[in-house]
C-alpha positions as CSV (number, residue, x, y, z in Angstrom):
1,X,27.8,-59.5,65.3
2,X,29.5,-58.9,68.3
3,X,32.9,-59.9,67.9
4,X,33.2,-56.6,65.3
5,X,32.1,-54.5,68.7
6,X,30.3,-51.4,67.0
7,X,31.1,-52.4,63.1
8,X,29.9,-50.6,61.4
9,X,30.2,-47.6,63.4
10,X,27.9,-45.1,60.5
11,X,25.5,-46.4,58.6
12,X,24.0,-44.1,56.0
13,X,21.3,-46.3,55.5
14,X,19.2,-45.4,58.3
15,X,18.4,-42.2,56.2
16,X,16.9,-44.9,53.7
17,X,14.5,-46.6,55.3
18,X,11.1,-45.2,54.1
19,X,10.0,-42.9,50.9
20,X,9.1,-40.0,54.0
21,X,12.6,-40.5,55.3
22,X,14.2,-40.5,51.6
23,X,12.4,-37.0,51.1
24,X,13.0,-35.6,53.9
25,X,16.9,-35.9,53.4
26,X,16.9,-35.5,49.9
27,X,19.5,-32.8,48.6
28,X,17.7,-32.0,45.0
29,X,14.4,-31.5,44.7
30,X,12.9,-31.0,41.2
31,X,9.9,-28.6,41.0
32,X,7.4,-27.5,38.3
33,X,9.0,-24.3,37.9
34,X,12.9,-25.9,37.1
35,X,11.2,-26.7,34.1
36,X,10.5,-25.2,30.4
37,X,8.8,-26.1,27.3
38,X,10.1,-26.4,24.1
39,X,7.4,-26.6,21.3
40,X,7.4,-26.7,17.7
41,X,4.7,-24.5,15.4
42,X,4.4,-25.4,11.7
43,X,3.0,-23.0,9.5
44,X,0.4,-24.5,6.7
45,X,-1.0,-26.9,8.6
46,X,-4.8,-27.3,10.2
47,X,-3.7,-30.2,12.9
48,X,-1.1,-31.1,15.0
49,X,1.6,-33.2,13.0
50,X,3.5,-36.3,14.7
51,X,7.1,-36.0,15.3
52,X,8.3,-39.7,14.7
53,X,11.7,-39.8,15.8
54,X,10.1,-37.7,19.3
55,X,7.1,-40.2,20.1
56,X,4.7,-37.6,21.3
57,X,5.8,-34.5,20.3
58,X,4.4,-32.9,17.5
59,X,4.6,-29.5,15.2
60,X,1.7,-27.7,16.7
61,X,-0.9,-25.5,15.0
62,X,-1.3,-21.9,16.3
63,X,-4.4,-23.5,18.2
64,X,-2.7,-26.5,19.9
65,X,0.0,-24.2,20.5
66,X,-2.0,-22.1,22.1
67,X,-3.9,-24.9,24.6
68,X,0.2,-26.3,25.3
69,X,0.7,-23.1,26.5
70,X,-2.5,-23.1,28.7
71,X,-1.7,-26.9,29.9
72,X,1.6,-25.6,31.0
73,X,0.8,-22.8,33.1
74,X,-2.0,-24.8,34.7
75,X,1.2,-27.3,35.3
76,X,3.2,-25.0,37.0
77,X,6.0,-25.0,34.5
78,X,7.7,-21.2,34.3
79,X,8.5,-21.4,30.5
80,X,8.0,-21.8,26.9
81,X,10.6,-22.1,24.0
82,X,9.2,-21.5,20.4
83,X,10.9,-22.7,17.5
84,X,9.0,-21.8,14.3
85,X,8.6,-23.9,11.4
86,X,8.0,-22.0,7.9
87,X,6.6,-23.0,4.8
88,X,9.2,-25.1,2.5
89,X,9.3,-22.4,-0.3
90,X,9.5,-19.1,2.3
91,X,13.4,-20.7,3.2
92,X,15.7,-18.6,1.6
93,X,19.5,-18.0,2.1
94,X,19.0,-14.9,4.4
95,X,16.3,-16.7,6.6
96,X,14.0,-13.8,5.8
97,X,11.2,-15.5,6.8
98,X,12.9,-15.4,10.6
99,X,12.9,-11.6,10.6
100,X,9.7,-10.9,9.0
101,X,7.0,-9.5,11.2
102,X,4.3,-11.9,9.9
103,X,6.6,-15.3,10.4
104,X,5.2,-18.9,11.6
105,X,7.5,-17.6,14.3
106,X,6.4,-14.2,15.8
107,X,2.8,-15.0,14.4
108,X,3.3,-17.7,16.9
109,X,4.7,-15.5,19.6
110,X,2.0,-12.7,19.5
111,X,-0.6,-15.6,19.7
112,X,1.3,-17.2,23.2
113,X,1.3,-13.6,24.8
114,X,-2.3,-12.7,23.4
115,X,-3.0,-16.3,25.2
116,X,-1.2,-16.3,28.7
117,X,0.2,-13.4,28.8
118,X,3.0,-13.0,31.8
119,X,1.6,-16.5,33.1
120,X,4.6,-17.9,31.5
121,X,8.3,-16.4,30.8
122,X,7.7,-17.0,26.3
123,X,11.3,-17.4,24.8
124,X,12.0,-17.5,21.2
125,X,14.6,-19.4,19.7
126,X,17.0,-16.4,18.0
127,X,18.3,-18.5,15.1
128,X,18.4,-18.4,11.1
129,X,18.5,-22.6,10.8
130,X,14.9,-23.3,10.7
131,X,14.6,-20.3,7.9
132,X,17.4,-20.7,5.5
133,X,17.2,-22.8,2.8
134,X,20.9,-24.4,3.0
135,X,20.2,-24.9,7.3
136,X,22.8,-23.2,8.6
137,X,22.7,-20.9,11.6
138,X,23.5,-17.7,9.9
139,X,24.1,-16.2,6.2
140,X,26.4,-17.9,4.1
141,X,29.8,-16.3,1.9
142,X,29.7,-17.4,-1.7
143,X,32.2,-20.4,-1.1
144,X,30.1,-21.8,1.8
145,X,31.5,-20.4,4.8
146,X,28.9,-18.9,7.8
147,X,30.1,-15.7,7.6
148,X,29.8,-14.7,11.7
149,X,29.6,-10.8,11.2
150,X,27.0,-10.8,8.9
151,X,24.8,-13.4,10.6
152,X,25.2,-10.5,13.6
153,X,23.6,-8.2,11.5
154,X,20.5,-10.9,10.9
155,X,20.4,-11.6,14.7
156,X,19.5,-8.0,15.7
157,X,16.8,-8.0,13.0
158,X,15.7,-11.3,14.7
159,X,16.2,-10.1,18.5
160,X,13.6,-6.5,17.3
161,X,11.1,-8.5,15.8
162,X,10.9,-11.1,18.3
163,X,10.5,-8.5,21.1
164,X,7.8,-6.8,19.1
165,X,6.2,-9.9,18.8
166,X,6.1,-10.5,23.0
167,X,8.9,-12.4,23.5
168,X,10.5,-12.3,27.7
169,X,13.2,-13.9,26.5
170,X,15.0,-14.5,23.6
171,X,18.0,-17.3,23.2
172,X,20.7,-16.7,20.7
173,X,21.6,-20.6,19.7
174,X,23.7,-20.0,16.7
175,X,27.3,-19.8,18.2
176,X,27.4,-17.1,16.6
177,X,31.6,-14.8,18.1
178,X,30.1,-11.5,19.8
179,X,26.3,-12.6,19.5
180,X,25.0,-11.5,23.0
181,X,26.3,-8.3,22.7
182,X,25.1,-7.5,19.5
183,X,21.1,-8.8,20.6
184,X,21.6,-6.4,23.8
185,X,22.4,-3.5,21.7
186,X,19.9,-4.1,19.1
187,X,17.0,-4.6,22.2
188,X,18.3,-1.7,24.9
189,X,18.3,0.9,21.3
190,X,14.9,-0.4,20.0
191,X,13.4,0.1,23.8
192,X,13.4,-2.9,24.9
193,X,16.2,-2.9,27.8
194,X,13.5,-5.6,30.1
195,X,14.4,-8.1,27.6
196,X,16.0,-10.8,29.0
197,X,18.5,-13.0,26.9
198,X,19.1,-16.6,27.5
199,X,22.7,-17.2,26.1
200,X,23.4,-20.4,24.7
201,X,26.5,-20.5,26.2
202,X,28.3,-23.8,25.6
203,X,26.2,-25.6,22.8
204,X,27.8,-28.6,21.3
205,X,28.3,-30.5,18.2
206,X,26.1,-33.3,19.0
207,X,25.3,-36.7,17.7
208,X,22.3,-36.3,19.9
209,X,20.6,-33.6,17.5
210,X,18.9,-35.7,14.8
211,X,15.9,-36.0,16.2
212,X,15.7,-32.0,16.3
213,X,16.1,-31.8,12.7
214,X,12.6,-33.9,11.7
215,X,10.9,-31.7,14.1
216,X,12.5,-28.5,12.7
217,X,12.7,-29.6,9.1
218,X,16.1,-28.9,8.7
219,X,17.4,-28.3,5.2
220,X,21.0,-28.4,6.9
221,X,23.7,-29.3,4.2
222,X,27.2,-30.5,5.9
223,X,27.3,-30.0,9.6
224,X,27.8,-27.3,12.2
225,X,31.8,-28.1,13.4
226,X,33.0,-24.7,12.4
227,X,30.4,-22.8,14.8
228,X,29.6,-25.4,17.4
229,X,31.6,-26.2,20.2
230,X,33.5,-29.6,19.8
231,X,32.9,-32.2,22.6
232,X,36.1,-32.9,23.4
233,X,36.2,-29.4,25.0
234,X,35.6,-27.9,28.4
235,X,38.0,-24.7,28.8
236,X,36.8,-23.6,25.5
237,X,32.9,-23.5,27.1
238,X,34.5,-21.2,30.5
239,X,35.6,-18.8,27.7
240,X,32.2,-18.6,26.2
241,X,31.0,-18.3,29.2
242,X,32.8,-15.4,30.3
243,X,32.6,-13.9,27.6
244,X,28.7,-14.3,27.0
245,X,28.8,-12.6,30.4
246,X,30.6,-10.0,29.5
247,X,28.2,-8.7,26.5
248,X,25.9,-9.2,29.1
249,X,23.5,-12.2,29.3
250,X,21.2,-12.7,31.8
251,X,21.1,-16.7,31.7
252,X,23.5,-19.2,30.1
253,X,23.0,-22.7,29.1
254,X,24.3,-25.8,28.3
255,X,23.5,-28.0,25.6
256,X,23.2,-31.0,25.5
257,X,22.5,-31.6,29.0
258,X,23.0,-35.3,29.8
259,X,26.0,-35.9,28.4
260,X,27.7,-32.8,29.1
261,X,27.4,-32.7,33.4
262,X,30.4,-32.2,34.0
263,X,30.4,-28.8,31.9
264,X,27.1,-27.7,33.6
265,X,28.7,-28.4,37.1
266,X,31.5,-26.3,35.9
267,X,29.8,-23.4,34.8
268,X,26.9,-23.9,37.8
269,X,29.8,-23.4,40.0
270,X,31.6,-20.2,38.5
271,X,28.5,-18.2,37.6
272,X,26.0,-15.6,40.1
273,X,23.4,-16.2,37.0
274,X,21.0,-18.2,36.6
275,X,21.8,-21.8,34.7
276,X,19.6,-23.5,32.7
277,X,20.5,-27.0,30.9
278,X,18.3,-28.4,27.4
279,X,17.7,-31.8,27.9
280,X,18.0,-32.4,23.7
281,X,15.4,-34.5,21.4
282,X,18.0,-37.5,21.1
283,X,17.9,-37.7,25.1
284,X,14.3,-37.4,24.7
285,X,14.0,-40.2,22.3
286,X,16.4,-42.3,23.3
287,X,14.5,-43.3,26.5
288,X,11.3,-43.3,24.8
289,X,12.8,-46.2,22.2
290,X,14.3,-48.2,25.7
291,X,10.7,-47.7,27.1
292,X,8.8,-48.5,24.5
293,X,10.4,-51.5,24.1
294,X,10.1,-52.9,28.0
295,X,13.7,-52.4,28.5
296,X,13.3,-49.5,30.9
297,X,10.7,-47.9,33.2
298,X,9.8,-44.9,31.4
299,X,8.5,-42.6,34.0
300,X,11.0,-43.4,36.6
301,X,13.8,-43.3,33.9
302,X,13.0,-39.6,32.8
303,X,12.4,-38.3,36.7
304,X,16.5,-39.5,37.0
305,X,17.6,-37.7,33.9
306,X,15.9,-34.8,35.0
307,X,16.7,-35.4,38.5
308,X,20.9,-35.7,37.8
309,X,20.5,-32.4,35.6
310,X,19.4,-30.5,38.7
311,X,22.1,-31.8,41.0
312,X,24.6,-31.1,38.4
313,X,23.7,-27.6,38.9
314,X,20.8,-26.2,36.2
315,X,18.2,-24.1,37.4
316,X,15.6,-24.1,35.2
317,X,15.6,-27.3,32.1
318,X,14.2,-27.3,29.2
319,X,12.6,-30.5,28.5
320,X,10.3,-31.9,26.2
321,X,8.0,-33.4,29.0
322,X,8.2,-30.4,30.7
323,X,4.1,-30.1,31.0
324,X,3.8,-34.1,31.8
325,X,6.7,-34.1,34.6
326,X,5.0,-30.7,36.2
327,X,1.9,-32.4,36.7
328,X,3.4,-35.4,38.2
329,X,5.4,-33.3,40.8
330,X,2.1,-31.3,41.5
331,X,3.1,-27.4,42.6
């Protein structure tokens, strides 16, 4: 095309040309250890039970649990999120079952550490839902309402009984005004200062959730609008954010991840912590129902999500393929 002289003078697809030349250049990179499990433990049960709004995922037994854990270690992945599932009639409205010693929950906990020991970074969800009988996140007043300061009281049970049981890390998900600060007093006075806690910093009042509540077996009544952040919202998540640094978390998260980027990149940018991002079960499922169906290329499909949450600034992400994508990327 001579008669354009040099046109056009750059062309940024010379760095395209071959899959060497696209990884050499390429300015993410997604390793093994960005990622963490989340896993589901049932108690009652003698075999894994399908999830069937999360095609393969399932409620594990202590035993499965105890070979996911393995699986993801020999992966390469750097964590594991439990989430405890009780027996129907243990829910109550105080979510003892969450604070007692001998819990699905910290049963489950004691088994991971007895298992892999510091092999992986074990978190424990810190949250009443999965353990009351009405759902909620905390304890309820007697017209309905959470009532925030006494849910406190039940999170620093929670945070001491989860660090007996072995947890690294514990993650406060219950939106709870004051919440970090009230788990790091509880730990650093019961001895256990090397604690981490992952701070749910700007979780959401998602449509994207439902999938979570089969795998959970929520007993929620109404929703979660007066504790949750609304969507609609950004500057509300930077003044979590500060102050969940303030009370002193060690790692904040967002959540959703996919469709909340923008807040990720926003708080990626403003933080010297680390950032992590929980790609939810409706994100999960909602490319496994496109694949499943030939409308999408599955593996390729979830290497992008995951791929576009790392550029948009998360360090580590939890994600339900977590073990499967680790062994794909190889260490």
């Amino acid at each position: 095309m001579t008669e354009y002289g040099n046109f056009p003078g750059s062309r940024p697809r010379r760095l395209r040309t071959t899959p060497v030349m696209r990884r050499m250049v390429a300015e993410t990179r997604l390793h093994p250890a960005n990622l963490i499990l989340p896993v589901f433990v049932r108690e009652g049960i003698d075999a894994p039970v399908a999830i069937s709004a999360m095609p393969g995922v399932q409620q594990h037994t202590l035993d499965t649990l105890r070979k996911a854990a393995v699986d993801a270690v020999a992966a390469g992945v750097s964590g594991i999120m439990l989430f405890g599932v009780p027996l129907e009639e243990k829910k109550d409205g105080r979510g003892t079952a969450g604070t007692d010693p001998d819990g699905i929950l910290q049963v489950a906990l004691r088994a991971v550490r007895e298992e892999v020991g510091d092999d992986l970074v074990i978190m424990s969800d810190l949250c009443l839902d999965e353990f009351t009988d009405h759902g909620h996140c905390g304890v309820l007043t007697e017209d309905g309402r959470v009532d925030n300061d006494a849910t406190l009281e039940r999170y620093a049970e929670m945070a001491q009984v989860q660090a007996d049981a072995g947890a690294h890390v514990v993650g406060p998900s219950g939106m709870m005004d004051g919440q970090v600060g009230v788990i790091r007093d509880a730990l650093d006075q019961t001895g256990y200062e090397d604690v981490s806690i992952l701070a749910y910093t700007a979780k959401y009042s998602s449509a994207f959730y439902g999938p979570f509540r089969e795998a959970v077996g929520s007993s929620l009544r109404g929703d979660r609008k007066t504790y949750q952040q609304d969507p609609a919202n950004l500057r509300e998540s930077m003044r979590e954010l500060a102050l969940d640094l303030e009370e002193g978390a060690d790692m904040v998260m967002v959540k959703p991840a996919g469709p909340y980027l923008d807040v990720l990149a926003k708080v990626a940018d403003s933080v010297d912590v680390p950032v992590a991002a929980y790609q939810i079960s409706g994100e999960y499922s909602m490319i496994e129902a496109a694949a499943e169906k030939g409308w999408i290329d599955r593996d390729a499909a979830i290497l992008e999500s995951l791929t576009g949450i790392r550029r948009a600034g998360a360090q580590m992400i939890l994600t339900y393929w977590a073990t499967e994508v680790a062994q794909r990327l190889g260490r």
